[in-house]
Short mmCIF file of C-alpha atoms (C1' of nucleotides) in Angstrom, two decimals:
data_model
loop_
_atom_site.label_atom_id
_atom_site.label_comp_id
_atom_site.label_asym_id
_atom_site.label_seq_id
_atom_site.Cartn_x
_atom_site.Cartn_y
_atom_site.Cartn_z
CA UNK A 1 0.00 0.00 0.00
CA UNK A 2 3.01 2.27 0.07
CA UNK A 3 2.39 3.21 -3.55
CA UNK A 4 -1.18 4.11 -2.72
CA UNK A 5 -0.04 6.15 0.22
CA UNK A 6 2.48 7.98 -1.87
CA UNK A 7 -0.17 8.74 -4.50
CA UNK A 8 -2.49 10.01 -1.82
CA UNK A 9 0.26 12.21 -0.54
CA UNK A 10 0.78 13.72 -3.93
CA UNK A 11 -2.94 14.31 -4.27
CA UNK A 12 -3.12 16.20 -1.01
CA UNK A 13 0.05 18.05 -1.90
CA UNK A 14 -1.62 19.18 -5.12
CA UNK A 15 -4.79 20.17 -3.28
CA UNK A 16 -2.87 22.19 -0.73
CA UNK A 17 -0.80 23.97 -3.35
CA UNK A 18 -3.90 24.72 -5.41
CA UNK A 19 -5.72 26.00 -2.36
CA UNK A 20 -2.90 28.34 -1.49
CA UNK A 21 -2.62 29.71 -5.02
CA UNK A 22 -6.36 30.00 -5.62
CA UNK A 23 -6.90 31.85 -2.34
CA UNK A 24 -4.01 34.20 -2.97
CA UNK A 25 -4.60 34.97 -6.64
CA UNK A 26 -8.08 33.74 -7.49
CA UNK A 27 -9.33 31.27 -10.07
CA UNK A 28 -8.62 33.29 -13.23
CA UNK A 29 -5.15 34.38 -12.17
CA UNK A 30 -4.01 30.87 -11.25
CA UNK A 31 -2.89 28.47 -13.98
CA UNK A 32 -2.41 24.73 -13.84
CA UNK A 33 1.28 25.38 -14.52
CA UNK A 34 1.52 27.51 -11.40
CA UNK A 35 0.12 24.66 -9.35
CA UNK A 36 2.40 22.10 -11.00
CA UNK A 37 5.47 24.25 -10.40
CA UNK A 38 4.56 24.79 -6.75
CA UNK A 39 4.15 21.03 -6.20
CA UNK A 40 7.30 20.26 -8.18
CA UNK A 41 5.70 18.15 -10.91
CA UNK A 42 4.51 19.05 -14.41
CA UNK A 43 1.13 20.09 -15.78
CA UNK A 44 -0.21 16.67 -16.82
CA UNK A 45 0.46 15.42 -13.33
CA UNK A 46 -1.99 17.97 -12.00
CA UNK A 47 -4.56 17.07 -14.63
CA UNK A 48 -4.31 13.41 -13.70
CA UNK A 49 -5.95 13.77 -10.28
CA UNK A 50 -8.57 16.41 -11.07
CA UNK A 51 -9.24 16.19 -14.74
CA UNK A 52 -10.18 19.81 -15.26
CA UNK A 53 -9.23 23.05 -13.60
CA UNK A 54 -12.88 23.56 -12.84
CA UNK A 55 -13.28 20.32 -10.88
CA UNK A 56 -10.12 21.10 -8.99
CA UNK A 57 -11.39 24.52 -8.02
CA UNK A 58 -14.72 23.11 -6.94
CA UNK A 59 -12.98 20.71 -4.54
CA UNK A 60 -10.79 23.45 -3.15
CA UNK A 61 -13.58 26.00 -2.83
CA UNK A 62 -15.85 23.60 -0.99
CA UNK A 63 -13.32 22.77 1.68
CA UNK A 64 -12.45 26.46 1.98
CA UNK A 65 -16.06 27.43 2.64
CA UNK A 66 -16.26 24.64 5.17
CA UNK A 67 -13.27 26.02 7.04
CA UNK A 68 -15.16 29.31 7.34
CA UNK A 69 -17.89 27.70 9.40
CA UNK A 70 -16.13 27.11 12.70
CA UNK A 71 -18.09 25.78 15.63
CA UNK A 72 -19.35 29.18 16.71
CA UNK A 73 -22.75 27.79 17.64
CA UNK A 74 -21.11 26.23 20.69
CA UNK A 75 -20.30 29.77 21.74
CA UNK A 76 -23.58 31.39 20.76
CA UNK A 77 -25.74 28.85 22.56
CA UNK A 78 -24.19 29.56 25.97
CA UNK A 79 -27.03 31.71 27.17
CA UNK A 80 -25.52 32.21 30.61
CA UNK A 81 -22.64 34.18 29.12
CA UNK A 82 -23.34 37.90 28.41
CA UNK A 83 -24.01 38.50 24.72
CA UNK A 84 -21.07 40.89 24.46
CA UNK A 85 -18.67 38.23 25.67
CA UNK A 86 -20.13 35.70 23.26
CA UNK A 87 -19.64 38.08 20.33
CA UNK A 88 -16.11 38.71 21.48
CA UNK A 89 -15.34 35.00 21.53
CA UNK A 90 -16.77 34.55 18.04
CA UNK A 91 -14.59 37.39 16.78
CA UNK A 92 -11.54 35.74 18.37
CA UNK A 93 -12.40 32.51 16.57
CA UNK A 94 -12.61 34.25 13.19
CA UNK A 95 -9.53 36.38 13.87
CA UNK A 96 -7.63 33.16 14.47
CA UNK A 97 -8.68 31.85 11.06
CA UNK A 98 -8.06 35.07 9.18
CA UNK A 99 -4.72 35.85 10.77
CA UNK A 100 -3.22 32.74 9.21
CA UNK A 101 -5.00 33.57 5.97
CA UNK A 102 -6.02 37.22 5.58
CA UNK A 103 -6.86 36.71 1.90
CA UNK A 104 -9.77 34.38 2.62
CA UNK A 105 -12.54 36.99 2.82
CA UNK A 106 -11.71 38.79 -0.43
CA UNK A 107 -11.17 35.43 -2.13
CA UNK A 108 -14.65 34.22 -1.19
CA UNK A 109 -16.24 37.50 -2.31
CA UNK A 110 -14.33 37.46 -5.60
CA UNK A 111 -15.29 33.93 -6.52
CA UNK A 112 -18.86 34.37 -5.32
CA UNK A 113 -19.11 37.28 -7.71
CA UNK A 114 -17.48 35.43 -10.58
CA UNK A 115 -19.82 32.44 -10.33
CA UNK A 116 -22.29 32.06 -7.50
CA UNK A 117 -22.93 28.38 -8.31
CA UNK A 118 -19.73 27.23 -6.63
CA UNK A 119 -20.89 28.89 -3.44
CA UNK A 120 -24.44 27.58 -3.72
CA UNK A 121 -23.24 24.02 -4.19
CA UNK A 122 -20.78 24.34 -1.32
CA UNK A 123 -23.31 25.53 1.25
CA UNK A 124 -25.92 22.97 0.22
CA UNK A 125 -23.37 20.12 0.19
CA UNK A 126 -22.65 20.81 3.82
CA UNK A 127 -25.53 21.67 6.13
CA UNK A 128 -24.72 25.37 6.22
CA UNK A 129 -28.34 26.48 6.32
CA UNK A 130 -29.09 24.23 9.25
CA UNK A 131 -25.92 25.56 10.82
CA UNK A 132 -27.01 29.18 10.67
CA UNK A 133 -30.56 28.26 11.64
CA UNK A 134 -29.28 26.98 14.97
CA UNK A 135 -27.79 30.36 15.78
CA UNK A 136 -30.77 32.16 14.34
CA UNK A 137 -33.21 30.15 16.45
CA UNK A 138 -31.19 30.71 19.60
CA UNK A 139 -31.13 34.47 19.08
CA UNK A 140 -34.80 34.53 18.10
CA UNK A 141 -35.69 32.69 21.28
CA UNK A 142 -33.71 35.10 23.44
CA UNK A 143 -35.46 37.96 21.68
CA UNK A 144 -38.89 36.43 22.21
CA UNK A 145 -38.17 36.04 25.92
CA UNK A 146 -37.05 39.64 26.21
CA UNK A 147 -33.40 38.91 26.98
CA UNK A 148 -32.41 40.58 23.73
CA UNK A 149 -33.92 43.42 21.73
CA UNK A 150 -35.88 42.33 18.68
CA UNK A 151 -33.98 43.06 15.47
CA UNK A 152 -34.07 41.45 12.01
CA UNK A 153 -31.62 38.56 12.09
CA UNK A 154 -30.39 39.26 8.54
CA UNK A 155 -29.33 42.78 9.51
CA UNK A 156 -27.66 41.42 12.59
CA UNK A 157 -25.60 39.05 10.44
CA UNK A 158 -24.93 41.79 7.91
CA UNK A 159 -23.67 44.14 10.60
CA UNK A 160 -21.45 41.53 12.22
CA UNK A 161 -19.88 40.13 9.08
CA UNK A 162 -19.45 43.55 7.45
CA UNK A 163 -17.43 44.83 10.36
CA UNK A 164 -15.55 41.57 10.81
CA UNK A 165 -14.53 41.03 7.22
CA UNK A 166 -13.87 44.53 5.91
CA UNK A 167 -10.44 45.16 7.51
CA UNK A 168 -9.15 41.99 5.86
CA UNK A 169 -10.82 42.74 2.54
CA UNK A 170 -9.16 46.14 2.31
CA UNK A 171 -5.99 45.09 4.11
CA UNK A 172 -3.87 47.14 1.73
CA UNK A 173 -5.70 50.34 2.58
CA UNK A 174 -5.49 49.58 6.29
CA UNK A 175 -1.76 48.95 6.12
CA UNK A 176 -0.92 51.89 3.89
CA UNK A 177 -3.30 54.54 5.18
CA UNK A 178 -4.98 53.58 8.45
CA UNK A 179 -2.03 52.30 10.49
CA UNK A 180 -0.56 54.57 13.14
CA UNK A 181 3.18 55.02 13.63
CA UNK A 182 4.93 51.69 14.36
CA UNK A 183 1.60 49.92 14.58
CA UNK A 184 1.12 46.45 13.12
CA UNK A 185 -1.98 45.26 11.31
CA UNK A 186 -2.68 42.77 14.11
CA UNK A 187 -2.51 45.55 16.69
CA UNK A 188 -5.02 47.54 14.71
CA UNK A 189 -7.30 44.49 14.54
CA UNK A 190 -7.16 44.17 18.32
CA UNK A 191 -8.25 47.80 18.70
CA UNK A 192 -10.99 47.30 16.12
CA UNK A 193 -12.52 44.30 17.91
CA UNK A 194 -14.39 46.26 20.64
CA UNK A 195 -16.04 48.37 17.94
CA UNK A 196 -17.56 45.26 16.39
CA UNK A 197 -18.76 44.10 19.80
CA UNK A 198 -20.26 47.50 20.57
CA UNK A 199 -22.05 47.83 17.24
CA UNK A 200 -23.60 44.37 17.50
CA UNK A 201 -24.53 44.87 21.14
CA UNK A 202 -26.17 48.19 20.33
CA UNK A 203 -28.52 46.22 18.10
CA UNK A 204 -29.24 43.58 20.72
CA UNK A 205 -29.28 45.37 24.06
CA UNK A 206 -30.06 48.69 25.71
CA UNK A 207 -26.50 49.58 26.40
CA UNK A 208 -25.54 47.23 29.24
CA UNK A 209 -24.20 44.54 26.87
CA UNK A 210 -25.48 41.75 29.14
CA UNK B 1 -11.42 68.55 -37.52
CA UNK B 2 -14.17 66.08 -38.19
CA UNK B 3 -11.63 63.27 -38.50
CA UNK B 4 -10.11 64.26 -35.20
CA UNK B 5 -13.53 64.37 -33.62
CA UNK B 6 -14.39 60.96 -34.97
CA UNK B 7 -11.14 59.55 -33.63
CA UNK B 8 -11.82 61.08 -30.25
CA UNK B 9 -15.24 59.54 -30.30
CA UNK B 10 -13.80 56.12 -30.96
CA UNK B 11 -11.32 56.59 -28.15
CA UNK B 12 -14.03 57.41 -25.65
CA UNK B 13 -16.16 54.58 -26.97
CA UNK B 14 -13.26 52.22 -26.32
CA UNK B 15 -12.74 53.63 -22.85
CA UNK B 16 -16.39 53.26 -21.97
CA UNK B 17 -16.57 49.70 -23.25
CA UNK B 18 -13.39 48.78 -21.42
CA UNK B 19 -14.69 50.38 -18.23
CA UNK B 20 -17.91 48.42 -18.37
CA UNK B 21 -16.17 45.11 -19.00
CA UNK B 22 -13.38 45.65 -16.48
CA UNK B 23 -15.84 46.60 -13.74
CA UNK B 24 -18.10 43.67 -14.47
CA UNK B 25 -15.48 40.95 -14.93
CA UNK B 26 -12.21 42.35 -13.63
CA UNK B 27 -8.83 42.82 -15.26
CA UNK B 28 -7.82 39.17 -15.65
CA UNK B 29 -11.19 38.00 -16.96
CA UNK B 30 -11.40 40.74 -19.61
CA UNK B 31 -9.52 40.36 -22.89
CA UNK B 32 -8.70 42.96 -25.50
CA UNK B 33 -10.87 40.97 -27.90
CA UNK B 34 -13.85 41.36 -25.58
CA UNK B 35 -13.37 45.11 -25.66
CA UNK B 36 -12.91 45.20 -29.43
CA UNK B 37 -16.07 43.14 -29.98
CA UNK B 38 -18.08 45.37 -27.67
CA UNK B 39 -16.95 48.50 -29.52
CA UNK B 40 -17.45 46.85 -32.90
CA UNK B 41 -13.86 47.08 -34.15
CA UNK B 42 -11.05 44.55 -34.12
CA UNK B 43 -8.24 43.93 -31.67
CA UNK B 44 -5.47 46.06 -33.20
CA UNK B 45 -7.85 48.99 -33.15
CA UNK B 46 -7.96 48.78 -29.39
CA UNK B 47 -4.18 48.52 -29.15
CA UNK B 48 -3.78 51.61 -31.26
CA UNK B 49 -5.11 54.04 -28.64
CA UNK B 50 -3.74 52.43 -25.46
CA UNK B 51 -0.75 50.43 -26.52
CA UNK B 52 -1.00 47.82 -23.80
CA UNK B 53 -3.82 46.32 -21.80
CA UNK B 54 -2.07 47.55 -18.71
CA UNK B 55 -2.06 51.21 -19.75
CA UNK B 56 -5.69 50.93 -20.75
CA UNK B 57 -6.62 49.52 -17.37
CA UNK B 58 -4.70 52.24 -15.59
CA UNK B 59 -6.69 54.92 -17.40
CA UNK B 60 -9.98 53.21 -16.69
CA UNK B 61 -9.19 52.49 -13.06
CA UNK B 62 -8.16 56.05 -12.35
CA UNK B 63 -11.38 57.56 -13.63
CA UNK B 64 -13.35 54.89 -11.78
CA UNK B 65 -11.74 55.75 -8.46
CA UNK B 66 -12.42 59.39 -9.18
CA UNK B 67 -16.13 58.67 -9.67
CA UNK B 68 -16.14 57.17 -6.18
CA UNK B 69 -15.22 60.48 -4.61
CA UNK B 70 -18.45 62.43 -4.99
CA UNK B 71 -18.74 65.85 -3.43
CA UNK B 72 -19.72 64.54 -0.03
CA UNK B 73 -17.65 67.17 1.74
CA UNK B 74 -20.32 69.71 0.74
CA UNK B 75 -22.70 67.65 2.84
CA UNK B 76 -20.38 66.91 5.73
CA UNK B 77 -19.34 70.54 6.24
CA UNK B 78 -22.91 71.72 6.87
CA UNK B 79 -22.55 71.87 10.62
CA UNK B 80 -26.05 73.24 11.14
CA UNK B 81 -27.55 69.97 9.91
CA UNK B 82 -27.78 67.15 12.50
CA UNK B 83 -25.04 64.59 11.98
CA UNK B 84 -27.56 61.82 11.43
CA UNK B 85 -29.12 63.69 8.52
CA UNK B 86 -25.71 64.41 7.02
CA UNK B 87 -24.79 60.72 7.16
CA UNK B 88 -28.14 59.89 5.57
CA UNK B 89 -27.49 62.26 2.70
CA UNK B 90 -24.03 60.81 2.11
CA UNK B 91 -25.51 57.31 2.00
CA UNK B 92 -28.07 58.52 -0.55
CA UNK B 93 -25.26 59.91 -2.68
CA UNK B 94 -23.38 56.60 -2.65
CA UNK B 95 -26.55 54.58 -3.13
CA UNK B 96 -27.19 56.61 -6.27
CA UNK B 97 -23.77 55.69 -7.63
CA UNK B 98 -23.92 52.03 -6.68
CA UNK B 99 -27.45 51.45 -7.86
CA UNK B 100 -26.39 52.18 -11.45
CA UNK B 101 -23.30 50.09 -10.87
CA UNK B 102 -23.52 47.58 -8.03
CA UNK B 103 -20.30 45.86 -9.11
CA UNK B 104 -18.13 48.88 -8.35
CA UNK B 105 -17.27 48.05 -4.72
CA UNK B 106 -16.20 44.46 -5.34
CA UNK B 107 -14.33 45.57 -8.48
CA UNK B 108 -12.27 48.09 -6.52
CA UNK B 109 -11.52 45.61 -3.77
CA UNK B 110 -10.53 42.92 -6.27
CA UNK B 111 -8.13 45.10 -8.20
CA UNK B 112 -6.74 46.69 -5.06
CA UNK B 113 -5.87 43.22 -3.87
CA UNK B 114 -4.42 42.16 -7.22
CA UNK B 115 -2.09 45.14 -7.44
CA UNK B 116 -2.23 48.01 -4.99
CA UNK B 117 -0.08 50.27 -7.17
CA UNK B 118 -2.96 51.14 -9.48
CA UNK B 119 -4.90 52.38 -6.48
CA UNK B 120 -1.94 54.24 -4.99
CA UNK B 121 -1.28 56.05 -8.25
CA UNK B 122 -4.95 56.89 -8.67
CA UNK B 123 -5.41 58.49 -5.27
CA UNK B 124 -2.15 60.44 -5.49
CA UNK B 125 -2.90 61.62 -9.03
CA UNK B 126 -6.05 63.26 -7.79
CA UNK B 127 -6.01 65.03 -4.42
CA UNK B 128 -7.80 62.24 -2.58
CA UNK B 129 -5.83 62.65 0.61
CA UNK B 130 -6.60 66.35 0.74
CA UNK B 131 -10.20 65.42 0.01
CA UNK B 132 -10.53 63.12 3.00
CA UNK B 133 -8.54 65.52 5.18
CA UNK B 134 -11.26 68.13 4.69
CA UNK B 135 -13.87 65.81 6.14
CA UNK B 136 -11.49 64.56 8.79
CA UNK B 137 -10.67 68.10 9.92
CA UNK B 138 -14.33 69.08 10.05
CA UNK B 139 -15.20 66.08 12.21
CA UNK B 140 -12.14 66.57 14.39
CA UNK B 141 -13.13 70.20 14.98
CA UNK B 142 -16.68 69.26 15.96
CA UNK B 143 -15.23 66.65 18.32
CA UNK B 144 -12.84 69.16 19.87
CA UNK B 145 -15.70 71.57 20.47
CA UNK B 146 -17.80 68.87 22.10
CA UNK B 147 -20.49 68.71 19.44
CA UNK B 148 -19.48 65.16 18.67
CA UNK B 149 -18.01 62.38 20.78
CA UNK B 150 -14.30 61.81 20.30
CA UNK B 151 -13.62 58.67 18.31
CA UNK B 152 -10.70 57.62 16.11
CA UNK B 153 -11.45 58.91 12.61
CA UNK B 154 -10.07 55.76 10.95
CA UNK B 155 -12.55 53.57 12.81
CA UNK B 156 -15.33 55.97 11.92
CA UNK B 157 -14.48 55.61 8.22
CA UNK B 158 -14.05 51.85 8.60
CA UNK B 159 -17.48 51.54 10.23
CA UNK B 160 -19.21 53.68 7.64
CA UNK B 161 -17.67 52.16 4.54
CA UNK B 162 -17.92 48.59 5.83
CA UNK B 163 -21.66 48.90 6.34
CA UNK B 164 -22.17 50.88 3.14
CA UNK B 165 -20.22 48.64 0.80
CA UNK B 166 -20.89 45.15 2.11
CA UNK B 167 -24.44 44.64 0.77
CA UNK B 168 -23.16 45.40 -2.74
CA UNK B 169 -20.03 43.28 -2.32
CA UNK B 170 -22.07 40.22 -1.37
CA UNK B 171 -25.05 41.10 -3.52
CA UNK B 172 -25.50 37.46 -4.52
CA UNK B 173 -25.89 36.36 -0.93
CA UNK B 174 -28.30 39.19 -0.22
CA UNK B 175 -30.44 38.33 -3.22
CA UNK B 176 -30.43 34.57 -2.71
CA UNK B 177 -30.56 34.29 1.06
CA UNK B 178 -31.37 37.58 2.77
CA UNK B 179 -34.29 38.85 0.69
CA UNK B 180 -37.79 38.49 2.11
CA UNK B 181 -40.75 37.29 0.04
CA UNK B 182 -41.34 39.53 -3.00
CA UNK B 183 -38.72 41.98 -1.80
CA UNK B 184 -36.30 43.63 -4.22
CA UNK B 185 -32.64 44.30 -3.53
CA UNK B 186 -33.31 48.04 -3.62
CA UNK B 187 -36.06 47.70 -1.03
CA UNK B 188 -33.68 45.86 1.22
CA UNK B 189 -31.07 48.59 0.75
CA UNK B 190 -33.64 51.16 1.84
CA UNK B 191 -34.34 49.21 5.03
CA UNK B 192 -30.61 48.80 5.63
CA UNK B 193 -29.86 52.52 5.41
CA UNK B 194 -31.11 53.49 8.92
CA UNK B 195 -28.86 50.82 10.41
CA UNK B 196 -25.82 52.49 8.89
CA UNK B 197 -26.96 55.87 10.21
CA UNK B 198 -27.58 54.44 13.69
CA UNK B 199 -24.22 52.67 13.90
CA UNK B 200 -22.27 55.74 12.84
CA UNK B 201 -24.30 58.02 15.11
CA UNK B 202 -23.70 55.69 18.04
CA UNK B 203 -20.02 56.39 17.57
CA UNK B 204 -20.47 60.15 17.33
CA UNK B 205 -23.30 61.03 19.71
CA UNK B 206 -24.93 60.00 22.97
CA UNK B 207 -28.06 58.69 21.36
CA UNK B 208 -29.84 61.86 20.25
CA UNK B 209 -28.29 61.81 16.73
CA UNK B 210 -28.09 65.60 16.67
"C1'" DG C 1 -6.18 56.28 -38.79
"C1'" DT C 2 -7.98 51.78 -39.42
"C1'" DC C 3 -7.65 47.36 -41.21
"C1'" DT C 4 -5.23 42.35 -42.38
"C1'" DA C 5 -1.82 39.23 -41.27
"C1'" DT C 6 1.07 37.30 -38.25
"C1'" DA C 7 4.32 36.67 -34.50
"C1'" DA C 8 5.36 34.71 -30.02
"C1'" DC C 9 3.46 32.96 -26.17
"C1'" DC C 10 0.62 30.74 -22.72
"C1'" DT C 11 -3.46 28.18 -21.60
"C1'" DG C 12 -6.17 23.77 -20.56
"C1'" DA C 13 -6.43 19.16 -21.94
"C1'" DT C 14 -5.33 14.57 -23.98
"C1'" DA C 15 -2.85 10.53 -25.90
"C1'" DG C 16 0.59 7.36 -25.34
"C1'" DA C 17 5.30 5.80 -23.76
"C1'" DC C 18 7.53 4.02 -19.69
"C1'" DG D 1 0.94 6.18 -11.58
"C1'" DT D 2 3.93 9.53 -13.57
"C1'" DC D 3 6.31 11.23 -17.29
"C1'" DT D 4 7.11 13.21 -22.57
"C1'" DA D 5 5.10 14.92 -26.53
"C1'" DT D 6 1.63 17.25 -28.58
"C1'" DC D 7 -2.83 19.50 -29.70
"C1'" DA D 8 -6.11 23.08 -30.41
"C1'" DG D 9 -7.43 27.44 -28.92
"C1'" DG D 10 -6.93 31.94 -26.96
"C1'" DT D 11 -3.85 35.73 -25.38
"C1'" DT D 12 -1.15 40.23 -25.99
"C1'" DA D 13 1.25 42.76 -29.18
"C1'" DT D 14 3.38 44.34 -33.54
"C1'" DA D 15 4.47 45.02 -38.50
"C1'" DG D 16 2.86 46.51 -42.65
"C1'" DA D 17 -0.83 47.21 -46.30
"C1'" DC D 18 -4.45 50.45 -47.55
#
DNA sequence: GTCTATAACCTGATAGAC
DNA sequence: GTCTATCAGGTTATAGAC
C-alpha cells in the first residue's frame, strides 16, 4: 500500500498547493502550470488527479467554505454568558482563522461574484443552512423572551460580518493609510474588535451589553 | 477637424466599453478581444489608442476611483444639519452611484488586492488625501468643540464604509438568502440605510443623533 | 487612422510511452 | 501512476498594407 499512500500524498500536496494559489490569486489568475510548479511536478500530473481546472477549483472551494464555518454555535448557545462576551469570543475565533490567511474573505467574495454556483453548491453540500438556523433560532428565542432586543436577524448578520470582514478585505488600505506610527496590522485588529462588539450589542441590548 | 472628432469619439467609446467590462469581470477576466467586440472594431484597433492592456486599465481604473469620490464634503461641512441627517445624505449619494453600478465596490476591492499600485497612483494623481482631510478636519473640529463624541477617525471611516459597501459586495448572498418574500434588492437597501446611520451616530453622539 | 496578417506565447487538456 | 510529446485554442502585441 506504500504506492497508494504515496499517491495520496501527492494528491493532497496538489490540493494544498492549489488552495494556497487560488486563495491568494483567485481562479482566473491561477494556472495549472503555477500549481504544478509549486508542487514540483509538471502540468499533466496535475490534470491526472482532477481532470479539469474547474473540478479542482470546486474541490478546493468547498473545503475552503467549510473552514469558514467554525463551531461558533457552541459559543452562541451559551445563554448564561453575556451576549457581548459571546460576540467577542466569536470574533476571536474568526480572527484566528483570518490571521493565518487574511486573503480568505476577499477570495470568497471574488469567486462568489465570478460564479455564485460554486458557493451555492458548497453551502448545500454541507448543512450550512441548518448551521445558521441553529444560531438564528437561539437568538430569536432570546429575543422572544425579552433577553435581547428584537432586530431582524439578517441585519444582525450583515452588521457583524461587514465589520468583521472589511479590515481583511481592504488590508492594503489599512496597512498603507490607516495604520498609526509603528503599529502592526494585528494591533489595529485588536483595537478594532471592541467596535464590532459595541455595534452588534447596540442592536441587541439597551446599552448594558449583558 | 471632423476626422479628429471621430477619432476622439472612438477613443471614448473604447474607454467606456473597457470600463464596463473591467468593472463587471475584472482585469484578468477581460480580454482585449472582448473590448474590441463590444466596440465593434477589431483587436489592433484597441491597441492603437492604449498600446497595452495595462495602460488601458490604468486609465480606466483612475477615472473609476475618481467617480467614487463624490462631493460629499459639501454635505459633511454643513454643521447646522444634524449629523444623522448628514450621514443619511451621504448614504443617498453613494446609493445613487452604486445602484447604477452595483459591481463597483467588489471591483475596486478585487483590483486593489491584485495590485495596490494602481490604487496608490490613482489616489495620489487626484487630491484624494486632501479630500478626506477636509472631512477629517471638520469632524475633528466638531469633536474638539464637544459637538461630537471623540472617536478615532479611521474607525469611523471603517465603520461607515464597511456597512455601506458590504451589501453590494455580497449582492449574490443578499439576493439569494437575505431577501424576504417579494422583496427587491433596492427595497432591502432602503431598510438597511437606517442601520448604517444608527451605527455611525452611536459612535459620534450620545443617542440623540443631533 | 484603421484594417489584415502574423508573430510569439501561454493556456487547458489529452494521448501514449515508460 | 507519472512522465514526454503534442494539440487546439486563446492571449497580448506588432508590423505593414491600404
